[in-house]
Structures are given as structure tokens and as C-alpha cells.
XYZ file of N, CA and C in Angstrom:
675
model
N 7.126 -88.575 29.865
C 8.148 -88.136 29.181
C 9.674 -88.435 29.586
N 10.208 -88.853 28.309
C 11.639 -89.704 29.143
C 12.554 -88.851 29.427
N 13.387 -89.225 30.139
C 14.555 -88.302 31.448
C 15.795 -88.543 30.018
N 16.296 -87.478 29.856
C 17.998 -87.206 29.013
C 18.542 -87.305 29.804
N 20.177 -87.713 29.343
C 21.275 -87.929 30.208
C 21.182 -86.993 31.798
N 21.233 -85.686 30.247
C 21.832 -84.130 31.318
C 20.514 -84.231 32.811
N 19.044 -85.004 32.408
C 18.199 -85.057 33.205
C 19.542 -85.832 34.858
N 19.376 -87.189 34.488
C 19.914 -88.010 34.925
C 20.995 -88.053 35.906
N 22.149 -86.922 34.515
C 23.432 -86.422 36.078
C 22.758 -85.718 36.992
N 21.922 -84.440 36.823
C 21.333 -83.555 37.530
C 20.871 -84.521 38.555
N 20.302 -85.426 38.853
C 19.137 -86.503 39.931
C 20.226 -87.209 40.550
N 21.731 -87.633 39.988
C 22.695 -88.054 40.804
C 23.467 -87.156 41.426
N 23.534 -85.984 40.715
C 24.638 -84.890 41.485
C 24.016 -84.562 42.720
N 22.195 -84.038 42.766
C 21.513 -83.756 43.618
C 21.296 -84.849 45.036
N 21.596 -86.231 44.874
C 21.775 -87.439 45.398
C 22.952 -87.654 46.333
N 24.046 -87.008 45.211
C 25.016 -87.182 45.997
C 25.292 -86.051 47.484
N 25.162 -84.910 46.697
C 24.858 -84.149 47.713
C 24.314 -83.894 49.032
N 22.982 -84.835 48.745
C 22.003 -84.542 49.621
C 22.384 -85.987 50.801
N 23.611 -87.270 50.646
C 23.959 -87.829 51.218
C 25.441 -86.847 52.044
N 26.026 -86.299 51.328
C 26.653 -85.629 51.943
C 26.842 -84.874 52.461
N 25.680 -84.161 52.516
C 24.792 -83.248 53.589
C 24.403 -84.227 55.024
N 24.043 -85.436 54.102
C 23.033 -85.752 55.920
C 24.954 -86.531 57.015
N 25.893 -87.271 55.945
C 26.906 -86.905 56.654
C 27.883 -86.209 57.149
N 27.678 -85.470 56.285
C 27.941 -83.968 57.151
C 27.336 -83.325 58.873
N 26.377 -83.728 58.922
C 25.677 -83.596 60.013
C 25.241 -84.568 61.439
N 26.278 -86.142 61.028
C 26.505 -86.762 61.930
C 27.444 -86.525 62.800
N 28.763 -85.918 62.933
C 29.303 -85.312 63.600
C 29.286 -84.168 64.517
N 28.346 -83.374 63.889
C 27.664 -82.099 64.533
C 26.694 -83.186 65.893
N 25.797 -84.134 65.038
C 25.725 -84.540 65.915
C 26.544 -85.533 67.675
N 27.089 -86.282 66.811
C 28.212 -86.539 67.920
C 28.742 -85.528 69.243
N 29.252 -84.088 68.342
C 29.686 -83.558 69.111
C 28.291 -82.803 70.385
N 27.116 -82.948 69.823
C 26.176 -82.587 70.232
C 25.773 -83.186 71.182
N 25.964 -84.739 71.409
C 25.449 -85.963 72.184
C 26.995 -85.788 73.189
N 28.210 -85.584 72.922
C 29.306 -85.482 73.594
C 29.213 -84.470 74.754
N 28.560 -83.754 74.338
C 28.080 -82.598 75.061
C 27.805 -82.394 76.260
N 26.625 -82.591 75.700
C 25.216 -83.751 76.870
C 25.784 -84.422 77.469
N 27.019 -85.544 77.093
C 27.482 -86.915 78.279
C 28.052 -85.802 79.021
N 29.170 -85.028 78.632
C 30.382 -84.782 79.932
C 29.376 -83.381 80.751
N 28.291 -83.184 80.019
C 26.888 -82.001 81.680
C 27.613 -82.826 82.803
N 28.302 -82.066 83.993
C 28.454 -81.904 85.271
C 26.957 -82.577 85.414
N 25.518 -82.080 85.266
C 24.573 -82.117 86.178
C 24.237 -83.638 85.317
N 24.380 -83.718 84.313
C 23.764 -85.134 83.784
C 24.180 -86.312 84.360
N 25.514 -86.364 84.320
C 26.329 -87.116 85.004
C 26.185 -86.884 86.620
N 25.606 -86.365 86.953
C 25.469 -86.076 88.496
C 23.914 -87.067 89.076
N 22.927 -86.643 87.954
C 21.883 -87.706 88.324
C 21.818 -88.706 87.837
N 22.655 -88.934 87.039
C 22.676 -90.722 86.282
C 23.616 -90.953 87.597
N 24.737 -90.826 88.019
C 25.193 -91.379 89.261
C 24.627 -91.456 89.856
N 23.302 -90.441 90.823
C 23.228 -90.476 91.715
C 21.692 -91.577 91.608
N 21.561 -91.754 90.558
C 20.171 -92.637 90.341
C 20.787 -94.390 90.019
N 21.587 -94.392 89.795
C 22.076 -95.259 89.896
C 23.182 -95.100 91.472
N 23.365 -95.530 91.962
C 24.087 -94.935 93.011
C 22.903 -95.237 94.155
N 21.241 -94.657 94.161
C 20.530 -94.766 94.444
C 19.839 -96.344 93.999
N 20.142 -97.259 92.644
C 19.666 -98.480 92.745
C 20.418 -99.413 93.070
N 21.689 -98.968 93.579
C 22.206 -100.611 94.781
C 22.288 -99.827 96.001
N 22.034 -98.914 96.233
C 21.328 -98.347 98.261
C 20.293 -99.058 98.204
N 19.280 -99.292 97.239
C 18.481 -99.298 97.696
C 17.799 -100.910 97.671
N 18.413 -101.624 96.562
C 18.333 -103.394 95.851
C 18.786 -103.865 97.822
N 17.051 -104.542 97.887
C 17.153 -105.192 99.645
C 17.406 -104.773 100.645
N 16.884 -103.244 100.936
C 17.430 -102.001 101.868
C 16.795 -102.580 102.615
N 15.442 -103.351 102.794
C 15.032 -104.207 103.677
C 15.780 -105.382 104.207
N 16.611 -105.829 104.058
C 17.038 -107.118 104.261
C 18.681 -107.019 104.588
N 19.218 -107.589 105.735
C 18.438 -107.936 106.893
C 17.630 -107.430 108.154
N 17.209 -107.949 108.985
C 16.463 -107.392 110.116
C 17.334 -105.882 110.802
N 16.733 -105.302 111.042
C 17.474 -104.500 112.484
C 18.488 -105.094 113.067
N 19.250 -104.952 113.818
C 20.246 -105.550 114.504
C 20.475 -104.008 115.640
N 21.575 -104.504 116.523
C 21.811 -103.893 118.000
C 21.593 -102.587 117.567
N 23.051 -102.091 117.309
C 23.148 -100.204 116.368
C 22.014 -100.039 116.061
N 21.610 -100.521 115.079
C 20.734 -99.638 114.770
C 18.925 -99.882 115.623
N 19.011 -100.821 116.044
C 17.747 -100.619 117.290
C 17.815 -99.191 117.782
N 19.441 -99.027 118.788
C 19.135 -98.526 119.296
C 18.972 -97.523 118.913
N 20.128 -96.468 117.324
C 19.315 -95.815 116.538
C 18.042 -94.523 116.549
N 17.325 -96.244 116.045
C 15.570 -95.778 115.691
C 14.995 -95.591 117.586
N 14.914 -96.419 118.113
C 14.990 -96.285 120.037
C 14.959 -95.129 120.414
N 16.261 -94.787 120.171
C 16.920 -93.038 120.735
C 16.107 -92.353 119.966
N 15.581 -92.006 118.893
C 15.767 -90.981 117.795
C 13.446 -91.219 118.019
N 13.301 -91.562 118.562
C 11.447 -91.701 118.566
C 11.684 -91.315 119.879
N 12.120 -91.382 120.651
C 12.371 -90.970 122.626
C 11.337 -88.789 122.343
N 10.666 -89.077 123.312
C 10.422 -87.245 123.387
C 11.130 -86.310 123.608
N 11.453 -85.304 122.739
C 12.916 -84.785 122.412
C 12.939 -83.924 123.363
N 12.605 -83.548 124.230
C 13.601 -83.233 126.158
C 14.269 -84.385 125.734
N 13.609 -85.418 126.196
C 14.639 -86.225 127.041
C 15.677 -86.384 125.528
N 15.391 -86.937 123.955
C 15.838 -86.843 123.431
C 17.517 -86.345 123.348
N 17.095 -84.588 123.945
C 17.910 -84.068 123.349
C 18.703 -84.187 124.491
N 18.047 -84.507 125.521
C 19.366 -84.751 127.340
C 19.480 -86.081 126.964
N 19.872 -86.942 125.773
C 20.185 -88.064 126.022
C 21.414 -88.082 124.572
N 21.035 -87.274 123.733
C 22.432 -87.053 122.873
C 23.052 -85.928 123.606
N 23.056 -84.968 124.356
C 24.248 -84.205 124.603
C 24.378 -84.703 126.084
N 23.988 -85.598 125.971
C 24.554 -85.783 127.770
C 25.031 -87.450 127.830
N 24.566 -88.212 127.630
C 24.844 -89.612 127.890
C 25.806 -90.608 126.374
N 24.996 -89.592 125.306
C 25.326 -90.626 123.763
C 26.023 -89.068 123.858
N 26.829 -88.703 123.572
C 27.302 -87.574 122.943
C 28.627 -87.912 121.807
N 27.923 -89.178 120.560
C 28.103 -89.047 119.871
C 27.191 -89.171 118.690
N 27.774 -88.789 117.298
C 26.323 -88.894 116.773
C 25.393 -88.512 116.667
N 25.494 -87.201 116.907
C 24.173 -86.152 117.923
C 23.139 -85.819 116.463
N 23.979 -84.975 115.189
C 24.179 -84.719 114.235
C 22.893 -86.054 113.245
N 23.365 -86.821 113.109
C 22.431 -88.264 112.799
C 21.380 -88.025 113.396
N 21.571 -88.589 115.039
C 20.538 -88.274 115.305
C 19.406 -87.524 115.509
N 19.561 -86.378 115.409
C 18.751 -85.317 115.772
C 17.876 -85.136 113.634
N 18.294 -85.945 113.018
C 18.226 -85.988 111.270
C 17.099 -87.245 111.356
N 17.378 -88.389 112.274
C 17.023 -89.556 111.913
C 14.956 -88.926 113.297
N 15.758 -88.100 114.239
C 14.571 -87.826 114.719
C 13.506 -87.591 114.091
N 14.219 -85.980 113.195
C 13.195 -85.099 112.451
C 12.497 -86.204 111.386
N 13.683 -87.074 110.935
C 12.961 -87.677 109.545
C 11.855 -89.338 109.943
N 11.873 -89.442 111.226
C 10.966 -90.616 111.732
C 9.666 -89.910 112.240
N 10.037 -88.648 112.554
C 8.325 -87.967 112.983
C 7.875 -87.367 111.555
N 8.487 -87.176 110.231
C 8.010 -86.290 109.239
C 7.021 -88.494 108.359
N 7.962 -89.582 108.502
C 7.332 -90.309 108.167
C 5.927 -90.522 109.307
N 6.205 -90.405 110.161
C 5.119 -90.973 111.069
C 3.371 -89.948 110.596
N 4.125 -88.810 109.872
C 2.526 -87.591 109.977
C 2.227 -88.304 108.227
N 3.283 -88.944 107.645
C 2.469 -89.808 106.766
C 1.972 -90.851 106.667
N 2.048 -91.581 108.342
C 1.578 -92.390 108.390
C 2.532 -94.317 107.793
N 3.379 -94.005 107.713
C 4.351 -94.657 107.568
C 5.451 -95.043 108.688
N 5.108 -97.221 109.125
C 5.920 -97.325 110.301
C 7.385 -97.527 110.308
N 8.041 -97.300 111.195
C 9.777 -97.863 110.911
C 10.219 -98.576 110.410
N 9.718 -98.864 109.645
C 10.334 -100.688 108.792
C 12.224 -100.367 108.580
N 12.591 -101.332 108.722
C 14.095 -101.752 108.133
C 14.369 -100.293 106.808
N 13.255 -100.631 105.455
C 13.735 -99.077 104.466
C 13.859 -98.171 105.210
N 12.778 -97.741 105.752
C 12.095 -96.848 106.057
C 13.709 -95.840 106.823
N 13.697 -96.675 108.139
C 14.636 -95.832 108.604
C 16.061 -96.153 108.223
N 16.269 -96.827 106.867
C 17.815 -96.955 106.569
C 17.763 -96.190 105.031
N 16.325 -95.364 105.151
C 16.709 -94.628 103.315
C 16.987 -93.053 103.670
N 17.480 -92.689 104.605
C 18.904 -91.496 104.661
C 19.561 -92.117 104.233
N 20.024 -93.205 104.911
C 21.223 -93.324 104.648
C 21.991 -94.115 103.269
N 20.827 -94.741 102.564
C 20.844 -94.310 101.209
C 21.366 -92.845 100.412
N 20.262 -92.183 101.283
C 20.165 -91.048 100.241
C 22.022 -90.213 100.333
N 22.377 -90.422 101.404
C 23.763 -89.896 102.000
C 24.727 -90.362 101.340
N 24.826 -91.687 100.962
C 25.799 -92.620 100.411
C 25.344 -91.916 98.310
N 24.540 -92.223 98.350
C 24.355 -91.483 96.468
C 25.027 -90.452 96.466
N 24.296 -89.022 97.610
C 25.233 -87.765 97.727
C 26.234 -87.910 97.529
N 26.901 -88.271 98.287
C 28.669 -88.775 98.414
C 29.029 -88.932 96.969
N 28.632 -89.908 96.904
C 29.067 -90.800 95.263
C 29.121 -89.509 94.335
N 28.320 -88.382 94.435
C 28.403 -87.165 93.039
C 29.611 -86.565 93.822
N 29.621 -86.581 95.279
C 29.863 -85.567 95.989
C 31.697 -86.132 95.400
N 32.100 -87.350 95.391
C 33.538 -87.483 94.337
C 33.963 -87.377 92.920
N 32.619 -87.852 92.534
C 32.704 -87.153 90.873
C 32.533 -86.104 90.998
N 32.126 -84.602 91.706
C 32.916 -83.505 91.096
C 33.959 -83.394 91.625
N 34.758 -83.938 92.592
C 36.082 -83.754 92.936
C 36.822 -83.975 92.190
N 36.473 -85.431 91.335
C 37.719 -85.577 90.182
C 37.599 -85.138 89.271
N 36.197 -84.332 88.869
C 35.466 -83.733 87.444
C 36.457 -82.514 87.484
N 36.912 -81.711 88.910
C 37.313 -80.117 88.788
C 38.595 -80.177 88.722
N 39.333 -81.387 90.060
C 41.124 -81.238 89.621
C 41.985 -81.944 88.885
N 40.750 -83.402 88.595
C 41.535 -84.503 87.656
C 41.369 -85.037 85.917
N 39.816 -84.415 86.334
C 39.351 -84.640 84.511
C 38.063 -85.813 84.770
N 37.421 -85.453 83.568
C 36.119 -86.144 83.211
C 36.791 -87.859 83.858
N 37.590 -88.629 82.800
C 38.184 -89.977 82.734
C 38.202 -90.386 83.967
N 39.093 -89.690 84.903
C 39.363 -89.776 86.460
C 38.211 -89.752 87.776
N 37.416 -88.732 87.286
C 36.310 -88.486 87.793
C 34.694 -89.665 88.105
N 35.174 -89.998 87.054
C 34.030 -91.251 86.834
C 34.499 -92.491 87.200
N 35.923 -93.054 87.212
C 36.273 -93.588 87.561
C 36.861 -93.897 89.363
N 37.048 -92.690 89.751
C 36.554 -92.530 91.306
C 35.656 -92.894 91.809
N 34.126 -92.114 91.294
C 33.124 -92.563 91.626
C 32.604 -93.468 91.910
N 32.948 -94.872 90.630
C 32.407 -96.252 89.999
C 33.153 -96.437 91.231
N 34.234 -96.793 91.634
C 35.279 -97.540 92.771
C 34.319 -96.984 94.435
N 34.153 -95.466 93.821
C 33.766 -95.986 95.292
C 32.377 -95.852 95.574
N 31.248 -96.471 94.224
C 30.266 -96.499 94.674
C 30.259 -98.401 94.940
N 30.721 -98.599 94.219
C 31.210 -99.670 93.719
C 32.229 -100.457 95.559
N 32.500 -99.553 96.220
C 33.331 -99.984 97.591
C 32.680 -100.786 98.065
N 32.676 -102.281 98.792
C 31.845 -102.630 99.693
C 31.365 -102.396 101.295
N 32.684 -101.535 101.456
C 32.332 -100.975 102.887
C 31.049 -100.079 102.601
N 31.342 -99.407 101.884
C 30.286 -97.829 101.582
C 28.920 -98.347 100.954
N 28.758 -99.843 100.375
C 27.441 -100.233 100.366
C 26.797 -100.523 101.630
N 27.784 -101.497 102.749
C 27.118 -101.978 103.811
C 26.852 -100.389 104.595
N 27.111 -99.428 104.765
C 26.841 -98.209 105.344
C 25.643 -97.985 104.762
N 25.324 -97.756 103.779
C 24.424 -97.000 102.697
C 23.157 -98.327 103.280
N 23.067 -98.780 103.877
C 22.340 -99.765 104.377
C 21.613 -99.654 105.705
N 22.095 -98.699 106.113
C 21.980 -98.876 107.899
C 22.068 -97.947 108.697
N 21.062 -97.690 109.543
C 20.840 -96.961 110.051
C 21.715 -96.106 110.768
N 23.224 -95.654 111.003
C 24.172 -95.210 111.781
C 24.532 -93.994 110.801
N 25.458 -93.534 111.172
C 25.904 -91.979 110.987
C 26.629 -92.187 109.857
N 27.293 -93.764 109.443
C 28.437 -93.343 108.737
C 28.544 -92.919 107.506
N 27.344 -93.068 106.756
C 27.234 -92.836 105.146
C 26.861 -91.265 105.125
N 25.900 -90.966 106.487
C 26.321 -89.552 106.849
C 27.642 -89.206 106.961
N 27.975 -89.102 107.814
C 29.827 -89.362 107.845
C 30.516 -89.285 106.629
N 30.544 -89.648 106.176
C 31.359 -89.852 104.896
C 30.932 -88.796 104.005
N 29.763 -88.203 103.806
C 28.690 -87.340 102.672
C 29.824 -86.152 103.295
N 30.320 -85.942 104.642
C 29.971 -84.280 104.909
C 31.942 -84.538 104.635
N 32.506 -85.506 105.059
C 34.724 -85.649 104.894
C 34.054 -84.969 103.450
N 33.609 -86.001 102.107
C 33.632 -85.834 101.010
C 33.255 -84.126 100.993
N 32.445 -83.277 100.494
C 32.227 -82.313 101.019
C 33.614 -81.392 101.414
N 33.975 -81.674 103.254
C 35.306 -80.610 103.590
C 36.414 -80.776 102.412
N 36.751 -82.754 102.094
C 38.098 -82.037 100.852
C 37.800 -81.312 100.024
N 36.373 -81.225 99.248
C 36.670 -80.689 98.195
C 35.785 -79.329 98.350
N 36.245 -78.563 99.530
C 35.919 -77.715 99.885
C 37.611 -76.610 100.124
N 38.208 -78.136 101.041
C 39.399 -78.036 101.439
C 40.864 -77.179 100.560
N 40.093 -78.358 99.535
C 41.320 -77.953 98.061
C 40.545 -77.079 97.246
N 39.146 -76.530 97.065
C 39.251 -75.800 96.286
C 39.839 -74.273 96.986
N 39.822 -74.085 97.789
C 40.016 -72.996 98.520
C 42.007 -73.013 98.628
N 42.609 -74.085 98.355
C 43.928 -74.736 98.603
C 44.268 -73.979 97.265
N 44.173 -74.331 96.293
C 44.335 -74.163 94.734
C 43.935 -72.551 94.564
N 43.391 -71.871 95.172
C 43.323 -70.472 94.856
C 42.937 -69.666 94.384
N 41.326 -71.110 93.800
C 40.336 -70.685 93.379
C 39.442 -69.283 93.871
N 38.535 -69.204 92.797
C 37.817 -68.226 93.133
C 36.817 -67.550 93.617
N 36.284 -67.033 94.929
C 35.775 -67.207 95.906
C 36.216 -68.221 97.388
N 37.644 -67.856 97.441
C 38.190 -68.702 98.493
C 37.904 -69.150 99.761
N 37.440 -66.933 99.981
C 36.644 -67.394 101.629
C 35.848 -67.727 101.892
N 34.565 -67.920 100.471
C 33.745 -69.076 100.382
C 33.716 -70.336 101.228
N 35.038 -70.738 100.227
C 35.477 -72.247 100.385
C 35.796 -72.575 101.746
N 36.569 -71.947 102.088
C 37.181 -72.035 103.800
C 36.118 -72.093 104.567
N 34.862 -70.952 104.545
C 33.897 -71.187 104.886
C 32.896 -72.752 105.557
N 32.768 -72.764 103.783
C 32.414 -74.449 103.773
C 32.982 -75.214 104.017
N 34.088 -75.193 104.307
C 35.252 -76.416 104.499
C 35.028 -76.559 106.318
N 35.045 -75.356 106.664
C 34.777 -74.869 107.878
C 33.320 -75.678 108.477
N 32.617 -75.727 108.103
C 30.883 -76.396 108.110
C 30.797 -77.108 108.016
N 31.743 -77.859 106.658
C 31.406 -79.404 106.304
C 32.111 -79.904 107.711
N 33.618 -79.778 108.365
C 34.152 -80.123 108.929
C 33.617 -80.008 110.417
N 33.027 -79.556 110.659
C 32.202 -79.344 112.280
C 31.376 -80.335 112.245
N 30.284 -80.202 111.779
C 29.469 -81.049 110.673
C 29.655 -82.570 111.155
N 30.539 -82.438 110.265
C 30.858 -84.346 109.578
C 31.691 -85.062 111.288
N 32.440 -84.129 112.356
C 32.903 -84.149 113.758
C 31.627 -84.417 114.588
N 30.341 -83.472 114.547
C 28.858 -83.532 115.082
C 28.177 -85.154 114.491
N 28.895 -85.837 113.192
C 27.903 -86.696 112.909
C 28.704 -88.245 113.201
N 30.169 -87.729 113.464
C 30.991 -88.790 114.198
C 32.413 -88.477 114.566
N 32.603 -88.935 116.053
C 33.783 -87.960 116.577
C 35.269 -88.461 115.848
N 35.108 -90.076 115.500
C 35.827 -89.933 114.451
C 36.511 -88.960 112.955
N 35.569 -88.368 113.491
C 36.138 -87.202 111.965
C 37.024 -86.844 112.243
N 37.685 -86.939 113.626
C 38.643 -85.451 114.101
C 40.182 -85.950 113.208
N 39.882 -87.363 112.914
C 41.224 -88.169 112.378
C 41.276 -87.635 111.117
N 40.474 -87.613 110.643
C 40.481 -86.763 109.462
C 40.627 -84.992 109.078
N 40.305 -84.756 110.438
C 40.504 -83.426 110.309
C 42.607 -83.611 110.348
N 42.913 -83.988 111.741
C 44.088 -83.785 111.648
C 44.593 -84.147 110.142
N 44.344 -85.708 109.406
C 44.782 -85.594 108.302
C 45.248 -84.620 107.032
N 44.086 -83.842 107.599
C 43.451 -82.506 106.651
C 44.767 -81.684 107.087
N 44.755 -81.205 108.247
C 46.008 -80.715 109.215
C 47.442 -81.094 108.264
N 47.379 -81.933 108.091
C 49.280 -82.786 107.757
C 48.743 -82.203 106.501
N 48.102 -82.441 105.626
C 47.708 -82.420 104.400
C 48.457 -80.898 104.024
């Protein structure tokens, strides 16, 4: 049966309405995407994965150098002797040596040898975690754009990347210092749970000092601030 002019007009109206309805959904979709992208958890996971990608690249190259060899050899000592050394003859980086001692003990249970990549892997984790903390610090106090720029600049810092691939305490120290700054700023800005933030600041600062004695310089800077 041939279509009349009124039928054709109705079809055109329906097509136009369908197109308008489809286009009206686009802003909603973009808004949903923007909301998802602005989610702290998603961005934290993304930044952590990107940082780990940088940190794991050629993690086992070059070979262990002198200071790293000292860290590994110390961490592999029997616990009584190990404890006596880190709190007697070598009273620095105690927290890192304790962690490395536990890490090497765990990897040994799974049959992993202390290769360059294995002994450096914790430092890569600490470095990636500190990148996330830098992002969260900027996100809370400066906004999304500033937090992303700060996290990327921190991630791509050459010295930070070197520390991320060394079996030494430096990346752990950086992580704890970043946490201490976050807690301090949160406490000083009069946010909720202020007492808890002061407790977090004290804990993070104390652990940072046990990670490396030079963290005392940062404590002095925080007191001056």
C-alpha cells in the first residue's frame, strides 16, 4: 500500500525525534565519563600502574652495587645477629632493613632467589605508592589539575626513578615523608578528625626517621613551616 504524504511526514518526525533523543544522551555519557575519570580511586590505580611500569622497566639492570649488596647481605643474616647489627653497628635505615629481612624470608619460602629484580621490587612498590600520595595531597588541597601535574612531575623525576630501582631505603623514606606532609597539612587546615591526623603525622614522621636519619631535616622544615 503506497504511503501518503501524512505518513511520510510522521516518519520524518519520528526520525528527527529519535536523533534528538540520541544526541541528548551524549552530554550525559560525557558527564558520566568525566565523573568516572575524576574518581580518586580510579586515578590512584591508574597512576600506581603507570608508576610501576616505569619502575619495573629494566629493574634487574644494572647489577647490584656496593650499598645494595650490603643491604641484601645484612638482611639475610640470622635474626638475632641481624637485630644486633641494625640497632648497634648500623643504626640507620633500620625500618628498611627490617622490611627487607622479612621480604627476603618470604621470597625464599616461594623458592625465589635474591636476584636484582627481587631485592629491588619493594623499592618499586614504595615509589609507586608515593606517587599516589603526591596525587592525593594535591587533589585535597589544590584541585584535580594541580594534583595530576604534581604526580606526573614527581613520577618522572630522575632521582626518584633511580631510588625506585635501588635496594636501599630512599624510596621508603620518600613515601613516609609524603605521608607525613599529607597528615600535617590535613591537621593544620582544621579538617575533621584533626586529632587523628596529628597521630598519623607523628607515626609517619617517626617511621621516616627510622627509614633514614636524614628525615630529621624534613622534620625541622615542617616545624619551621
